Short mmCIF file of C-alpha atoms in Angstrom, two decimals:
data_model
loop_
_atom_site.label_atom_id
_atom_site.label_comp_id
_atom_site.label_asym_id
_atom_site.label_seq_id
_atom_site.Cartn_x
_atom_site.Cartn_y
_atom_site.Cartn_z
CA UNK A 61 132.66 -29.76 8.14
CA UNK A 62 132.86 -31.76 4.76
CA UNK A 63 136.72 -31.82 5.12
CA UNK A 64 136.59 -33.29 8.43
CA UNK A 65 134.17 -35.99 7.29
CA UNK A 66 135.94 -37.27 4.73
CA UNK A 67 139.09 -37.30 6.32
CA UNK A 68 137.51 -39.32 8.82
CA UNK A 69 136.00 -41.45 6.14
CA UNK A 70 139.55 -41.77 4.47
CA UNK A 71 141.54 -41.85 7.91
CA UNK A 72 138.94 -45.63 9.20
CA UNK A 73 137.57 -46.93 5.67
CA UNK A 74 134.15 -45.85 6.18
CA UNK A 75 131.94 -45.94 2.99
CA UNK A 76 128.50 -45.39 4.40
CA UNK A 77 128.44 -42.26 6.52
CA UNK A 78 125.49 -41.11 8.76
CA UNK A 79 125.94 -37.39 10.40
CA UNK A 80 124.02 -36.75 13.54
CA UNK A 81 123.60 -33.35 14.64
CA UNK A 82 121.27 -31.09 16.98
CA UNK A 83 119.05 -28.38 15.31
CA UNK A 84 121.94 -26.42 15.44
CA UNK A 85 123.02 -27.83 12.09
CA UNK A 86 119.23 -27.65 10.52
CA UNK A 87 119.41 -25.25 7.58
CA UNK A 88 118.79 -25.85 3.96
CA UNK A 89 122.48 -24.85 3.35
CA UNK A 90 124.42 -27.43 5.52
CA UNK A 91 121.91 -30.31 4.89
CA UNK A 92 121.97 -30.04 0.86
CA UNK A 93 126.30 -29.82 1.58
CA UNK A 94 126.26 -32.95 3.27
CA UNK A 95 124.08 -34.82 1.14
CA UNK A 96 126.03 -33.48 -1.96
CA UNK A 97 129.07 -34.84 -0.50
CA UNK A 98 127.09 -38.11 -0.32
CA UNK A 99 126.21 -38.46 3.52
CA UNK A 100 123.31 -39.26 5.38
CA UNK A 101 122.26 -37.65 8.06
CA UNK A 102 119.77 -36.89 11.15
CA UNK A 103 119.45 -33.56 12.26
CA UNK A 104 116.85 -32.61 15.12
CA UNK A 105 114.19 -30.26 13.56
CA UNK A 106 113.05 -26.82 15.01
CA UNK A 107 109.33 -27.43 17.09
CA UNK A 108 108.10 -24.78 15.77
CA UNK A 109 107.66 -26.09 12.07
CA UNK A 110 105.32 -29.09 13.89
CA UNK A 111 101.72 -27.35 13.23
CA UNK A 112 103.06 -27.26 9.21
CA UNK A 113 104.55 -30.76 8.87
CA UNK A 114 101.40 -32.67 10.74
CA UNK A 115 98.85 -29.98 9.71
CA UNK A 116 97.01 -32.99 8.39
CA UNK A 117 97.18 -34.82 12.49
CA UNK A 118 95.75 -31.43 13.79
CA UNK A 119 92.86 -31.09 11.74
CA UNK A 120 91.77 -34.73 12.33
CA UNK A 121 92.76 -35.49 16.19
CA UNK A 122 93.74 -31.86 17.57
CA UNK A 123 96.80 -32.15 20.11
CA UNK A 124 95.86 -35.61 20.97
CA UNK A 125 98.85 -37.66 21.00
CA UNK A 126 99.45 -41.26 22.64
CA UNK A 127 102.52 -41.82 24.54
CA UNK A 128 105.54 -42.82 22.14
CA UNK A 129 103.10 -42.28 19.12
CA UNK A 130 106.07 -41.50 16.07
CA UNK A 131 104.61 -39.82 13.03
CA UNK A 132 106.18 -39.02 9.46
CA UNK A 133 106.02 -35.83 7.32
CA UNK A 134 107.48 -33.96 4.86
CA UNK A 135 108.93 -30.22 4.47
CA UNK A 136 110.24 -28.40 1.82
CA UNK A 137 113.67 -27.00 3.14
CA UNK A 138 115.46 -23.65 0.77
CA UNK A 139 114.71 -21.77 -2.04
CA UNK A 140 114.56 -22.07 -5.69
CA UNK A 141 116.93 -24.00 -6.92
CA UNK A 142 118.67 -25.24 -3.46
CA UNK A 143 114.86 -26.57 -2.45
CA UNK A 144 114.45 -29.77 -1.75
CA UNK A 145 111.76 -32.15 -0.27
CA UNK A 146 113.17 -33.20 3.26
CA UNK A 147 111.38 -36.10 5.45
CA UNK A 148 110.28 -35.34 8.67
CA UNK A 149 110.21 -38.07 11.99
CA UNK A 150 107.93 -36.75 15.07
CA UNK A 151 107.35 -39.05 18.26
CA UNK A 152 105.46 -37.82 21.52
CA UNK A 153 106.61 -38.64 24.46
CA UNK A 154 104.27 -37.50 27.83
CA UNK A 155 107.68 -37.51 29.99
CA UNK A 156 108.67 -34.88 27.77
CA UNK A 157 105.33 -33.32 27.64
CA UNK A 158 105.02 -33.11 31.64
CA UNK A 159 108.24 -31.13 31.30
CA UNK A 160 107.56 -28.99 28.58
CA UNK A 161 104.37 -27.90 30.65
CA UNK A 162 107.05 -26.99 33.53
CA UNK A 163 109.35 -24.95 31.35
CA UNK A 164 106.04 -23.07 29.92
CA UNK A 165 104.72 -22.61 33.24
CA UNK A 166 107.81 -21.11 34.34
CA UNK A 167 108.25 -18.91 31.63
CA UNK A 168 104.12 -17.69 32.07
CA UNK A 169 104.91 -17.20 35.35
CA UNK A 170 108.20 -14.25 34.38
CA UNK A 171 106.01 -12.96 31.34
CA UNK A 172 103.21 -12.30 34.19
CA UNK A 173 105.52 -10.48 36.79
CA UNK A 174 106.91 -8.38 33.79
CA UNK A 175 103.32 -7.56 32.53
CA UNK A 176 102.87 -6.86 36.32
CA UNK A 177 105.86 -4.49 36.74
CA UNK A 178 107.57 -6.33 39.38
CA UNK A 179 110.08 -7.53 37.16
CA UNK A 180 112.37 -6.18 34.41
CA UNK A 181 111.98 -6.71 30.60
CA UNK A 182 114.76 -9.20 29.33
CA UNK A 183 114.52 -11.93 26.63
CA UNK A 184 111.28 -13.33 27.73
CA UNK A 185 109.37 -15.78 25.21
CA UNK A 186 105.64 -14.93 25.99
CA UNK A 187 105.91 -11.48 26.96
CA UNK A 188 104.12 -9.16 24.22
CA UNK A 189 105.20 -5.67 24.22
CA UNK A 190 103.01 -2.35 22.38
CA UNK A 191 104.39 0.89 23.44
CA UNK A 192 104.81 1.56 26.85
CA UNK A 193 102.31 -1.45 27.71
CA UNK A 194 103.49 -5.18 28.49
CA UNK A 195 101.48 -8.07 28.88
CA UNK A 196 101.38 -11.76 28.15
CA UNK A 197 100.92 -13.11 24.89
CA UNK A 198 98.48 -15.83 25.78
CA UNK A 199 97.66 -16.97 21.71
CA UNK A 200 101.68 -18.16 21.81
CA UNK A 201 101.30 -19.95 25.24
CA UNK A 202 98.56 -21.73 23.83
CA UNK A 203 100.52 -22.87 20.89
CA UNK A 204 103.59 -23.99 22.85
CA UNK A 205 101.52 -25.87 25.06
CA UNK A 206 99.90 -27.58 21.72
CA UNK A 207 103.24 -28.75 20.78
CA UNK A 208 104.51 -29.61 24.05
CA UNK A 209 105.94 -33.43 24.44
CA UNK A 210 106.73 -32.69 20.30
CA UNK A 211 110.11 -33.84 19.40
CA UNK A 212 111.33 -33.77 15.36
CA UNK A 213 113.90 -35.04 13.58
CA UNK A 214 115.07 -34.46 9.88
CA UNK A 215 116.74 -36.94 7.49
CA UNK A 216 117.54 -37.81 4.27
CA UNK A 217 117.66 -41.92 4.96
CA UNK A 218 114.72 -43.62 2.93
CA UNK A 219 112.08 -45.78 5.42
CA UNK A 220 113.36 -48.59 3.82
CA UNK A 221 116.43 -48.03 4.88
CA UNK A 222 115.83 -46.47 8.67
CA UNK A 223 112.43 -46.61 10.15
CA UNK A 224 111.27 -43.67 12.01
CA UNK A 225 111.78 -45.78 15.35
CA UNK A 226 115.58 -46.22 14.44
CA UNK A 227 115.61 -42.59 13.83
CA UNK A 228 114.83 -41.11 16.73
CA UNK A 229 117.27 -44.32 18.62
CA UNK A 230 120.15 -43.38 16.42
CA UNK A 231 119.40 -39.69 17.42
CA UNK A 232 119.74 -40.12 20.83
CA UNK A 233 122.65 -41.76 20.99
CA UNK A 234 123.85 -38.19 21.03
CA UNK A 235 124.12 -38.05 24.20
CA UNK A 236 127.34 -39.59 24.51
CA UNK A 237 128.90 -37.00 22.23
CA UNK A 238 127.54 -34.12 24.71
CA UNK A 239 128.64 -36.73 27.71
CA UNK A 240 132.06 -36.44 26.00
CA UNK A 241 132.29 -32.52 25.72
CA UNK A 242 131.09 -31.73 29.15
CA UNK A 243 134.24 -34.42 30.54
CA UNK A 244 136.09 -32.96 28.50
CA UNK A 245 135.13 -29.15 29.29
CA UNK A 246 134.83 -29.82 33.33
CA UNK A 247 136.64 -33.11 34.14
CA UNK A 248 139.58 -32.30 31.62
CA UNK A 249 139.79 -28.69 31.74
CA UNK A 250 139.86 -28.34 27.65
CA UNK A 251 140.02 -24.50 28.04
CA UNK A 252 143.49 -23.57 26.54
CA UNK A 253 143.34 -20.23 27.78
CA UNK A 254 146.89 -19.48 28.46
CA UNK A 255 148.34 -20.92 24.97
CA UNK A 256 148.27 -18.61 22.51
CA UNK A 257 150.27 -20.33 19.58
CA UNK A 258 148.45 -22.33 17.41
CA UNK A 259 151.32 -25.45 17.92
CA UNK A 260 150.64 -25.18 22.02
CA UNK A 261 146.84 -25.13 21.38
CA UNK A 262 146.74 -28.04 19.27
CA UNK A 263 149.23 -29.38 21.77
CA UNK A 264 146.64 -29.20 24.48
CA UNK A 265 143.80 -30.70 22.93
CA UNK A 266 145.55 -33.48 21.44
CA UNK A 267 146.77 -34.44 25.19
CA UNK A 268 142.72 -33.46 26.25
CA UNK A 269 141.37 -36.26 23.72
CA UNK A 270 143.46 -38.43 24.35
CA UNK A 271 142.69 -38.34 28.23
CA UNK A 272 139.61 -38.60 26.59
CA UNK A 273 139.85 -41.65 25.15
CA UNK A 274 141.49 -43.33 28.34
CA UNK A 275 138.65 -42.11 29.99
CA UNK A 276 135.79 -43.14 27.93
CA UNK A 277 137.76 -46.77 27.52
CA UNK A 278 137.57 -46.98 31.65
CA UNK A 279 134.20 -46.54 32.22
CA UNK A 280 133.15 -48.58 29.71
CA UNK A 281 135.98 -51.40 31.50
CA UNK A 282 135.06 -50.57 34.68
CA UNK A 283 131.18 -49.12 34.81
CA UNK A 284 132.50 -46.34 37.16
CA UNK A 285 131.93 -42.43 35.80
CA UNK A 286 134.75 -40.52 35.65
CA UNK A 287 134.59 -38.88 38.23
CA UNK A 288 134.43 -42.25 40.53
CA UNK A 289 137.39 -43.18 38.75
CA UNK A 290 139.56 -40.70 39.80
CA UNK A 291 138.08 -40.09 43.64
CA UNK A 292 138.83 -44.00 43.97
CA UNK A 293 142.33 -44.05 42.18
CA UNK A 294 144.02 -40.84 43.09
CA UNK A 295 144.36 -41.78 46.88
CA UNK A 296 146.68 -45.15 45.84
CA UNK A 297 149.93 -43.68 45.19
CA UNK A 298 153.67 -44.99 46.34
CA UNK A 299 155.86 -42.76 47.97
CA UNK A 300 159.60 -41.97 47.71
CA UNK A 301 161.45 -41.39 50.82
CA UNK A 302 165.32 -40.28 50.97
CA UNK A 303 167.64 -41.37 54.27
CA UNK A 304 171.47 -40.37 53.66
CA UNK A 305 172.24 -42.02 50.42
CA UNK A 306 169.32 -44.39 50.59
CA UNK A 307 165.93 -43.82 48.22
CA UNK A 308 163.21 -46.14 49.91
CA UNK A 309 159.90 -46.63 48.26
CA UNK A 310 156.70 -47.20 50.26
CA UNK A 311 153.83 -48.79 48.21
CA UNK A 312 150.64 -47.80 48.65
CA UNK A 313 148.05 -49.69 51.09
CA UNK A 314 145.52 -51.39 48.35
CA UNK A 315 141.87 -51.58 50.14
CA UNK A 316 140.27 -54.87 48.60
CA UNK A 317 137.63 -52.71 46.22
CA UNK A 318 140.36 -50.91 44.96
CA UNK A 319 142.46 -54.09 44.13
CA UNK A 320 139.08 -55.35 42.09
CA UNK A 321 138.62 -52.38 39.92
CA UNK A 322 142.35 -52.46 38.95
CA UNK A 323 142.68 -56.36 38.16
CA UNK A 324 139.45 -55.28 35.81
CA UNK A 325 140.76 -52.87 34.28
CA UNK A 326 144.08 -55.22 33.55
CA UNK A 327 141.86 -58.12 32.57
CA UNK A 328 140.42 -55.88 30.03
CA UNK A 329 144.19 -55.99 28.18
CA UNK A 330 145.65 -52.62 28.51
#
């Protein structure tokens, strides 16, 4: 990861870095790395750490939270040496609490058929098994639903720098990233299963990101999803017709909408 950051850094000039990453990334190891290497970064933190990092909230208000409420911790992340004091950003949403509740409910209702025996034993969070008996592990269904509508973040970016507000807003703006892997994934088949050289793979994604990159720079033109895009644009095409020694060329019909979104897209300068 390092090298790929500061090749990017190198590659556009950039001097002040900030990684954003999903919990995926969250471990003493990797965050210590990048900040050695002298990045900031925002990394969403792991729910379950919430009743440690706002102890202090619990003990004074219980799980009452008001709607977009954003409160600050701290956490000591690693061991020893490699232990350092890490600040922590939480916000409450109740959209996100109504569909925590939905996902717990859910999952109650599979841990109750198992306990039940009218279902099979897989991976299921609130099942509790001793021996031959199952039931439901009601003590950790009470403390999801305490943290439910909980979201954290972790960063090394001062308050004076960030607030928690801008955060949790630069956070988010990972969506587009995940926007950008599933177009890429569905809409532009990156799956080079059939190349097996390492020159035909690379081959493939470089033509992949950069149908990327047209893409991304025509919705943004145009407002239209991808998908829109091409359902509109594949139907205009010319045709070449060949009579004896004569090649004739029939040019598509251009419905008015059609003509609109393209003289956008060419006001736009590409």
């Amino acid at each position: 990861l390092i090298p790929v950051l500061e090749a990017f850094q190198a590659r556009h000039g950039v001097t002040d870095m900030v990684v954003v990453a999903d919990a995926g990334m969250l471990s003493a190891g990797n965050l210590n790395a990048l900040e050695d290497a002298g990045f900031s970064f925002i990394v969403g933190s792991r729910i379950s750490k919430a009743p440690y990092d706002l102890a202090e909230h619990f003990q004074r208000h219980g799980d009452y939270f008001a709607d977009g409420q954003i409160l600050e911790s701290s956490r000591v992340m690693g061991t020893g040496t490699a232990a350092r004091t890490r600040r922590v950003v939480y916000q409450y949403s109740f959209k996100r609490y109504k569909r925590d509740n939905r996902s717990i409910n859910a999952m109650v209702e599979r841990a109750e058929k198992v306990a039940a025996g009218t279902r099979p034993v897989k991976k299921d969070r609130f099942v509790r098994i001793n021996g031959a008996d199952k039931d439901v592990n009601w003590a950790l269904v009470e403390k999801a639903r305490q943290l439910a509508g909980l979201k954290g973040y972790v960063s090394n970016l001062d308050p004076d720098v960030m607030s928690g507000s801008q955060v949790i807003s630069a956070y988010h703006d990972l969506w587009h990233v995940e926007k950008s892997f599933r177009m890429a994934k569905s809409d532009l088949r990156a799956r080079p299963m059939f190349h097996h050289q390492k020159d035909s793979i690379e081959a493939h994604l470089t033509i992949v990101f950069a149908a990327l990159a047209v893409s991304r720079y025509l919705q943004d033109v145009s407002g239209l999803s991808i998908k829109k895009l091409i359902n509109t644009l594949r139907p205009i095409r010319s045709a070449t017709i060949a009579l004896g020694d004569q090649r004739l060329t029939l040019e598509p019909e251009i419905p008015p909408e059609v003509k609109a979104l393209l003289d956008t897209i060419a006001k736009s300068g590409h």
